[in-house]
Amino acid sequence: MRILVVNCGSSSLKFKLYDLTAAATLMAEGLVEEIGREKSRFTYKSNKSPDKRVLEVVAKDHTQAVAAMKDALLHPEYGLFQGTIEVDAVGHRVVHGGEKFSNSALVTPGVRGAIAECIAIAPLHNPPNLAGITACETTFPGLPQVAVFDTAFHQTMPPHVFMYGLPYEQYDVHHIRKYGFHGTSHEFVARRCAELLKKDFDEVNLITCHLGNGSSITAVKRGKSFDTSMGLTPLEGVLMGTRTGDMDPAVVLYIMDKQKLTPQEMNKLLNNMSGVKGISGVSNDMRLLLEKADAGHRRAQLALDIFVYRIVKYIGAYVAAMGGADAIVFTGGIGENATAIRARIIEPLAFIGAELDPVRNGSDAKEKVITTDTSRLAAWVVPTNEELSIAQKTRAIVESQLRAG
Ligand code: ADP
């Protein structure tokens, strides 16, 4: 079965085409950036044409971006198909599924409506996700479209975990609660780690740390998300590239009042100007921060100290919340690559039996255990692959539809 995976942001469209027939094979991938401008940048490569091509295309909206993807896949020189694109379904990343979706779903008018209802709580993400679905429905009529939600994996959190301490009507009437994000990634690496530990997924307790530009930590208890650090939106939790993470909510009111900021200006401050970038004044790029900190840059060092401290605090909290853990899993750009950050996170966890193996931690292997054989709490690095996971989930939905006739 061939699955096209589409991930639409406000001004971008990322796609990957997988053949899942035997071992999963990536057939083609591309990225349209600067959608909405006069000219957009399109990078593309495929099995047939493995060198990355950088093209200029007209993509004033997501429909034109999808058309550019289709043209590339059908191109006589570097395309993969002649005449028609032979894929079986399209899987879409959808950020917010609210409380309606604890699994992926075939896109129907009802599903579209439910995704649209979540625009109120995900105004930046769900509109482009929907635009991508509409564009693919128009461009590939008759092809099943499947929505795969970032929030779905976390729908198993119990009420005493997902509720905020607000009046009950805020939840009941307005659906204000913790939802959590990066669910596809947390589930993917947790399942893989259970395999590596040779244990059933529903028997393991894991703490998965997705550390990238956006970061979140999840307590996976017996194969289900039990708690996660992000909340109603991706702002809550650990310190991130440009987001504050946890903070006294009164700070927001105080700043808005004293500095006369509008909700939009405050939103920008919290989401785009804060985090390690805001604290260091350097960058949200971890590589650059590590370099500067090594060279003695005081605020870069402070930003890293806060970043590490808060992750350690969440891990400690989740060990307590689950009554113990089998392993900690690192993933995402920072989790997979930043050896020094992993070491700094593991070091203070010695009190719960985590013992880093520096040689394993520094090895070139992508997937690896980084604690010693005698460590009571194991730590692993497991590369995430959200697109492959979306492709697999899409296939599962299409197959279940076929079985249901
Ligand atoms: P996103 O959340 O945008 O998907 P990624 O998961 O790609 O982000 O992670 C991006 C982060 O990973 C950046 O801060 C980048 O500096 C960091 N990163 C990537 N490679 C390395 C590396 N070798 N060492 C340290 N940090 C790295």
Coordinates of C-alpha atoms and ligand atoms in Angstrom, one line a residue:
M1 CA 0.0 0.0 0.0
R2 CA 1.3 3.5 -0.9
I3 CA 0.5 6.4 1.4
L4 CA 1.1 10.1 0.8
V5 CA 1.7 11.9 4.1
V6 CA 0.9 15.6 4.1
N7 CA 1.7 18.1 6.9
C8 CA 0.5 21.6 6.3
G9 CA 1.6 24.6 8.3
S10 CA 0.4 28.2 7.8
S11 CA 3.0 28.9 5.1
S12 CA 4.4 25.4 4.4
L13 CA 3.5 22.0 3.0
K14 CA 5.7 19.0 3.9
F15 CA 5.1 15.7 2.2
K16 CA 6.5 12.2 2.2
L17 CA 5.4 9.3 0.0
Y18 CA 5.8 5.8 1.5
D19 CA 5.5 2.4 0.0
L20 CA 4.4 0.2 3.0
T21 CA 4.1 -3.0 0.9
A22 CA 7.1 -4.8 2.5
A23 CA 9.6 -2.9 4.6
A24 CA 8.5 0.8 4.6
T25 CA 10.3 2.6 1.8
L26 CA 10.4 6.3 1.4
M27 CA 9.7 7.0 -2.3
A28 CA 9.7 10.8 -2.4
E29 CA 9.6 13.8 -0.2
G30 CA 9.3 17.5 -0.5
L31 CA 8.7 20.8 1.1
V32 CA 6.9 23.9 -0.2
E33 CA 7.8 27.0 1.8
E34 CA 6.6 30.6 1.8
I35 CA 3.1 29.7 0.6
G36 CA 1.1 32.9 0.0
R37 CA 4.0 34.9 -1.6
E38 CA 4.4 35.7 -5.3
K39 CA 6.9 32.8 -5.6
S40 CA 7.4 29.8 -3.3
R41 CA 10.5 27.6 -2.7
F42 CA 10.0 23.9 -3.4
T43 CA 12.6 21.3 -2.4
Y44 CA 12.0 17.8 -3.7
K45 CA 13.8 14.5 -4.0
S46 CA 12.7 11.0 -4.9
N47 CA 14.1 7.5 -5.4
K48 CA 14.3 8.2 -9.1
S49 CA 16.1 11.5 -8.5
P50 CA 17.9 11.4 -5.2
D51 CA 19.7 14.7 -5.5
K52 CA 17.7 17.4 -3.8
R53 CA 16.1 19.8 -6.3
V54 CA 15.3 23.4 -5.4
L55 CA 12.5 24.7 -7.6
E56 CA 10.5 28.0 -7.7
V57 CA 6.8 27.4 -7.9
V58 CA 3.6 29.5 -7.7
A59 CA 1.8 28.5 -4.5
K60 CA -0.5 31.4 -3.4
D61 CA -2.4 28.9 -1.3
H62 CA -2.4 25.3 -0.1
T63 CA -4.3 24.1 -3.2
Q64 CA -1.5 25.5 -5.4
A65 CA 1.1 23.9 -3.1
V66 CA -0.6 20.5 -3.5
A67 CA -0.7 21.1 -7.3
A68 CA 3.1 21.7 -7.2
M69 CA 3.6 18.4 -5.3
K70 CA 1.4 16.6 -7.9
D71 CA 3.3 18.2 -10.8
A72 CA 6.6 17.0 -9.3
L73 CA 5.4 13.5 -8.7
L74 CA 4.3 13.4 -12.4
H75 CA 7.3 15.2 -13.9
P76 CA 8.7 13.4 -16.9
E77 CA 12.3 13.8 -15.7
Y78 CA 12.2 13.5 -11.9
G79 CA 8.6 12.3 -11.2
L80 CA 7.7 8.8 -10.0
F81 CA 4.5 8.3 -12.0
Q82 CA 3.2 8.8 -15.5
G83 CA -0.3 10.2 -16.0
T84 CA -1.8 9.3 -12.6
I85 CA -0.4 9.3 -9.1
E86 CA -0.7 5.7 -7.9
V87 CA -1.3 6.1 -4.1
D88 CA -3.9 4.4 -2.0
A89 CA -4.6 7.1 0.6
V90 CA -3.4 10.5 2.0
G91 CA -2.6 10.8 5.7
H92 CA -2.8 14.3 7.1
R93 CA -1.2 15.6 10.3
V94 CA -3.9 17.4 12.3
V95 CA -2.7 19.2 15.4
H96 CA -5.8 19.4 17.5
G97 CA -8.6 16.8 17.7
G98 CA -10.0 18.1 21.0
E99 CA -11.9 15.4 22.9
K100 CA -13.5 13.9 19.8
F101 CA -10.6 11.8 18.6
S102 CA -8.7 9.2 20.5
N103 CA -7.6 7.6 17.2
S104 CA -7.0 8.6 13.6
A105 CA -10.1 9.0 11.5
L106 CA -11.2 8.8 7.9
V107 CA -12.1 12.3 6.8
T108 CA -15.9 12.6 6.4
P109 CA -18.1 15.8 6.6
G110 CA -18.5 15.1 10.3
V111 CA -14.8 14.7 10.9
R112 CA -14.1 18.0 9.0
G113 CA -16.7 19.7 11.2
A114 CA -15.0 18.4 14.4
I115 CA -11.6 19.6 13.2
A116 CA -13.1 23.0 12.4
E117 CA -14.6 23.2 15.9
C118 CA -11.1 22.9 17.3
I119 CA -10.0 26.0 15.5
A120 CA -11.0 28.0 18.5
I121 CA -8.3 26.3 20.6
A122 CA -5.8 25.8 17.8
P123 CA -6.1 28.9 15.7
L124 CA -2.6 28.7 14.2
H125 CA -2.6 25.0 13.4
N126 CA -6.0 23.6 12.5
P127 CA -6.9 26.1 9.7
P128 CA -3.8 25.1 7.5
N129 CA -4.4 21.4 8.4
L130 CA -7.9 21.7 7.1
A131 CA -6.8 23.7 4.0
G132 CA -4.4 20.8 3.2
I133 CA -7.3 18.2 3.5
T134 CA -9.5 20.4 1.2
A135 CA -6.7 20.8 -1.3
C136 CA -6.0 17.1 -1.5
E137 CA -9.7 16.2 -1.7
T138 CA -9.9 18.5 -4.8
T139 CA -6.7 17.4 -6.3
F140 CA -7.1 13.6 -5.7
P141 CA -10.9 13.0 -5.9
G142 CA -12.0 9.7 -4.6
L143 CA -8.8 9.0 -2.6
P144 CA -9.4 8.2 1.1
Q145 CA -8.1 11.1 3.3
V146 CA -7.2 10.2 6.9
A147 CA -6.6 12.7 9.7
V148 CA -4.0 11.7 12.3
F149 CA -4.1 13.9 15.4
D150 CA -1.3 15.1 17.6
T151 CA -3.6 15.0 20.6
A152 CA -5.1 11.5 20.0
F153 CA -2.6 9.5 22.0
H154 CA -3.1 11.7 25.1
Q155 CA -6.9 11.1 25.2
T156 CA -6.2 8.3 27.7
M157 CA -5.2 10.8 30.4
P158 CA -7.6 10.5 33.4
P159 CA -9.6 13.5 34.5
H160 CA -7.6 14.2 37.7
V161 CA -4.6 14.6 35.4
F162 CA -6.1 16.6 32.5
M163 CA -8.2 19.0 34.5
Y164 CA -7.0 22.5 35.4
G165 CA -7.9 24.1 38.8
L166 CA -10.5 26.3 37.2
P167 CA -14.3 26.4 37.9
Y168 CA -15.8 23.2 36.4
E169 CA -17.8 25.1 33.8
Q170 CA -14.5 26.1 32.1
Y171 CA -14.1 22.4 31.3
D172 CA -17.7 21.5 30.9
V173 CA -18.9 24.4 28.7
H174 CA -15.6 25.7 27.2
H175 CA -13.5 22.5 27.0
I176 CA -10.6 24.1 28.7
R177 CA -8.3 21.2 29.8
K178 CA -4.9 19.7 29.2
Y179 CA -4.8 18.0 25.7
G180 CA -1.1 17.4 25.0
F181 CA 0.7 17.3 21.7
H182 CA 3.5 15.4 19.8
G183 CA 1.3 12.4 20.5
T184 CA 2.3 10.6 17.3
S185 CA 6.0 10.9 18.2
H186 CA 5.6 9.9 21.9
E187 CA 3.6 6.8 20.9
F188 CA 6.0 5.9 18.1
V189 CA 9.2 6.0 20.2
A190 CA 7.4 4.4 23.3
R191 CA 6.3 1.4 21.2
R192 CA 9.8 1.1 19.7
C193 CA 11.4 1.3 23.2
A194 CA 9.0 -1.5 24.5
E195 CA 10.2 -3.6 21.6
L196 CA 13.9 -2.9 22.4
L197 CA 13.2 -3.8 26.1
K198 CA 11.5 -7.0 24.8
K199 CA 8.4 -6.2 26.8
D200 CA 4.7 -5.8 25.9
F201 CA 3.7 -2.2 25.2
D202 CA 0.9 -2.5 27.8
E203 CA 3.3 -3.6 30.5
V204 CA 5.9 -0.8 30.3
N205 CA 6.1 2.5 32.1
L206 CA 8.2 4.9 30.1
I207 CA 9.0 8.6 30.2
T208 CA 9.3 9.9 26.7
C209 CA 11.2 13.2 26.1
H210 CA 10.5 14.8 22.7
L211 CA 13.1 17.6 22.7
G212 CA 13.1 19.8 19.6
N213 CA 12.2 23.3 18.9
G214 CA 9.0 22.5 20.7
S215 CA 9.5 20.0 23.6
S216 CA 7.2 17.8 25.6
I217 CA 7.6 15.0 28.1
T218 CA 5.0 12.2 28.5
A219 CA 4.5 9.6 31.2
V220 CA 3.5 6.4 29.3
K221 CA 1.9 4.1 31.9
R222 CA 1.3 0.5 30.7
G223 CA 1.3 1.6 27.1
K224 CA -1.1 4.6 27.5
S225 CA -0.4 8.3 27.9
F226 CA -1.0 9.0 31.6
D227 CA 0.3 12.6 31.7
T228 CA 2.1 15.0 29.4
S229 CA 3.7 18.3 29.8
M230 CA 1.9 20.3 27.1
G231 CA -1.6 21.6 27.8
L232 CA -4.5 23.2 26.2
T233 CA -1.9 24.5 23.7
P234 CA 1.7 23.6 23.2
L235 CA 2.8 26.5 25.5
E236 CA 2.7 24.6 28.8
G237 CA 5.4 22.4 30.1
V238 CA 9.2 22.5 29.8
L239 CA 11.2 25.4 28.5
M240 CA 11.3 25.4 24.7
G241 CA 13.1 27.1 21.8
T242 CA 10.9 30.2 21.9
R243 CA 8.1 29.3 24.3
T244 CA 8.0 29.9 28.1
G245 CA 6.7 26.6 29.3
D246 CA 5.2 26.6 32.8
M247 CA 4.8 29.9 34.5
D248 CA 2.5 31.6 37.1
P249 CA -0.5 32.7 34.9
A250 CA -0.6 35.9 36.8
V251 CA 2.5 37.0 35.0
V252 CA 0.5 37.2 31.8
L253 CA -2.1 39.5 33.4
Y254 CA 0.6 41.6 35.0
I255 CA 2.6 42.1 31.8
M256 CA -0.5 42.9 29.7
D257 CA -1.6 45.4 32.3
K258 CA 1.7 47.2 33.0
Q259 CA 3.1 47.1 29.5
K260 CA -0.3 47.6 27.7
L261 CA 0.0 44.6 25.5
T262 CA -2.8 43.3 23.3
P263 CA -3.7 39.5 23.5
Q264 CA -1.9 39.1 20.1
E265 CA 1.2 40.9 21.3
M266 CA 1.2 38.8 24.5
N267 CA 0.8 35.6 22.5
K268 CA 3.8 36.5 20.4
L269 CA 5.9 37.2 23.6
L270 CA 4.9 33.9 25.1
N271 CA 5.2 31.7 22.0
N272 CA 7.9 33.4 19.8
M273 CA 10.1 35.6 21.9
S274 CA 10.6 33.5 25.1
G275 CA 12.2 30.1 25.9
V276 CA 16.0 29.6 25.5
K277 CA 16.0 32.2 22.8
G278 CA 14.5 34.9 24.9
I279 CA 16.6 34.1 28.0
S280 CA 19.9 33.8 26.2
G281 CA 19.4 36.6 23.7
V282 CA 21.3 34.3 21.3
S283 CA 19.1 31.8 19.4
N284 CA 16.6 29.0 19.8
D285 CA 19.1 26.7 18.0
M286 CA 20.6 24.3 20.5
R287 CA 23.8 23.8 18.6
L288 CA 24.5 27.6 18.7
L289 CA 23.6 27.8 22.4
L290 CA 25.9 25.0 23.3
E291 CA 28.7 26.7 21.4
K292 CA 28.1 30.0 23.1
A293 CA 27.7 28.4 26.5
D294 CA 31.1 26.6 26.1
A295 CA 32.7 29.9 25.1
G296 CA 31.5 31.4 28.5
H297 CA 28.3 33.3 27.3
R298 CA 26.6 33.7 30.7
R299 CA 23.0 33.9 29.5
A300 CA 23.4 31.0 27.1
Q301 CA 24.6 29.0 30.1
L302 CA 21.6 30.2 32.2
A303 CA 19.2 29.2 29.4
L304 CA 20.7 25.7 29.2
D305 CA 20.6 25.4 33.0
I306 CA 16.9 26.2 33.0
F307 CA 16.2 24.0 30.0
V308 CA 17.8 21.0 31.7
Y309 CA 16.5 21.7 35.2
R310 CA 12.9 21.7 34.1
I311 CA 13.2 18.4 32.2
V312 CA 14.8 16.8 35.2
K313 CA 11.9 18.1 37.3
Y314 CA 9.3 16.6 35.0
I315 CA 11.0 13.3 34.8
G316 CA 11.1 13.2 38.7
A317 CA 7.5 14.1 38.8
Y318 CA 6.5 11.4 36.3
V319 CA 8.5 8.7 38.1
A320 CA 6.5 9.5 41.2
A321 CA 3.2 9.8 39.2
M322 CA 3.6 6.3 37.7
G323 CA 5.2 4.7 40.8
G324 CA 8.4 4.0 38.9
A325 CA 9.6 3.8 35.3
D326 CA 11.3 1.2 33.1
A327 CA 13.1 3.6 30.9
I328 CA 13.5 7.2 29.8
V329 CA 13.4 7.8 26.0
F330 CA 15.0 10.7 24.3
T331 CA 13.9 11.8 20.8
G332 CA 13.5 14.9 18.6
G333 CA 16.4 17.0 17.2
I334 CA 17.9 17.7 20.6
G335 CA 17.0 14.4 22.2
E336 CA 18.6 12.5 19.4
N337 CA 21.7 14.6 18.8
A338 CA 22.6 16.7 21.9
T339 CA 24.9 14.3 23.8
A340 CA 25.8 16.9 26.4
I341 CA 22.2 17.8 27.1
R342 CA 21.3 14.1 27.6
A343 CA 24.3 13.6 30.0
R344 CA 23.2 16.7 32.0
I345 CA 19.6 15.3 32.3
I346 CA 20.7 11.8 33.4
E347 CA 23.3 12.9 35.9
P348 CA 20.9 14.2 38.6
L349 CA 18.7 11.1 38.2
A350 CA 21.3 8.9 39.9
F351 CA 19.1 9.0 43.0
I352 CA 16.5 6.8 41.2
G353 CA 19.2 4.5 39.8
A354 CA 20.0 6.1 36.4
E355 CA 23.7 5.6 35.5
L356 CA 25.0 7.1 32.3
D357 CA 27.4 5.2 30.1
P358 CA 29.4 8.1 28.5
V359 CA 30.8 5.9 25.7
R360 CA 27.3 4.6 24.7
N361 CA 25.9 8.2 25.0
G362 CA 28.6 9.5 22.6
S363 CA 28.4 6.7 20.1
D364 CA 27.3 7.3 16.5
A365 CA 24.5 4.8 16.6
K366 CA 21.1 6.5 16.0
E367 CA 19.2 4.1 18.2
K368 CA 21.0 3.1 21.4
V369 CA 20.8 2.5 25.2
I370 CA 22.9 5.2 26.9
T371 CA 22.9 3.9 30.5
T372 CA 25.1 1.1 31.9
D373 CA 24.0 -2.5 32.1
T374 CA 23.7 -2.2 35.8
S375 CA 21.7 1.0 35.7
R376 CA 18.4 0.5 37.6
L377 CA 16.7 3.0 35.3
A378 CA 17.5 2.7 31.6
A379 CA 17.7 5.6 29.2
W380 CA 17.4 5.1 25.4
V381 CA 17.7 7.3 22.3
V382 CA 15.1 6.4 19.8
P383 CA 14.8 8.5 16.6
T384 CA 11.2 9.6 16.0
N385 CA 9.6 9.3 12.6
E386 CA 6.2 11.1 12.7
E387 CA 5.6 10.9 9.0
L388 CA 6.1 7.1 8.9
S389 CA 3.8 6.8 11.9
I390 CA 1.2 8.8 10.1
A391 CA 1.6 6.6 7.1
Q392 CA 1.1 3.4 9.2
K393 CA -1.9 4.8 11.0
T394 CA -3.4 5.9 7.7
R395 CA -2.9 2.3 6.4
A396 CA -4.6 0.9 9.5
I397 CA -7.7 3.1 9.0
V398 CA -7.9 2.3 5.3
E399 CA -7.6 -1.5 5.9
S400 CA -10.2 -1.4 8.7
Q401 CA -12.6 0.4 6.2
L402 CA -11.9 -2.2 3.6
R403 CA -12.6 -5.0 6.1
A404 CA -15.9 -3.3 7.2
G405 CA -16.8 -3.3 3.5
Ligands
ADP1 P1 11.1 20.8 15.5 O1 10.5 20.9 16.8 O2 11.1 22.1 14.7 O3 10.7 19.6 14.7 P2 13.7 19.4 15.7 O4 13.1 18.2 16.4 O5 14.2 19.3 14.3 O6 12.7 20.6 15.8 O7 14.8 19.9 16.6 C1 15.5 21.1 16.4 C2 16.5 21.4 17.5 O8 17.5 20.3 17.5 C3 17.3 22.6 17.3 O9 17.4 23.3 18.5 C4 18.7 22.1 16.9 O10 19.7 23.0 17.3 C5 18.8 20.8 17.7 N1 19.8 19.9 17.1 C6 19.9 19.3 15.9 N2 21.0 18.7 15.8 C7 21.7 18.9 16.9 C8 23.1 18.5 17.4 N3 23.9 17.7 16.6 N4 23.4 18.9 18.6 C9 22.6 19.7 19.3 N5 21.4 20.1 19.0 C10 21.0 19.7 17.8

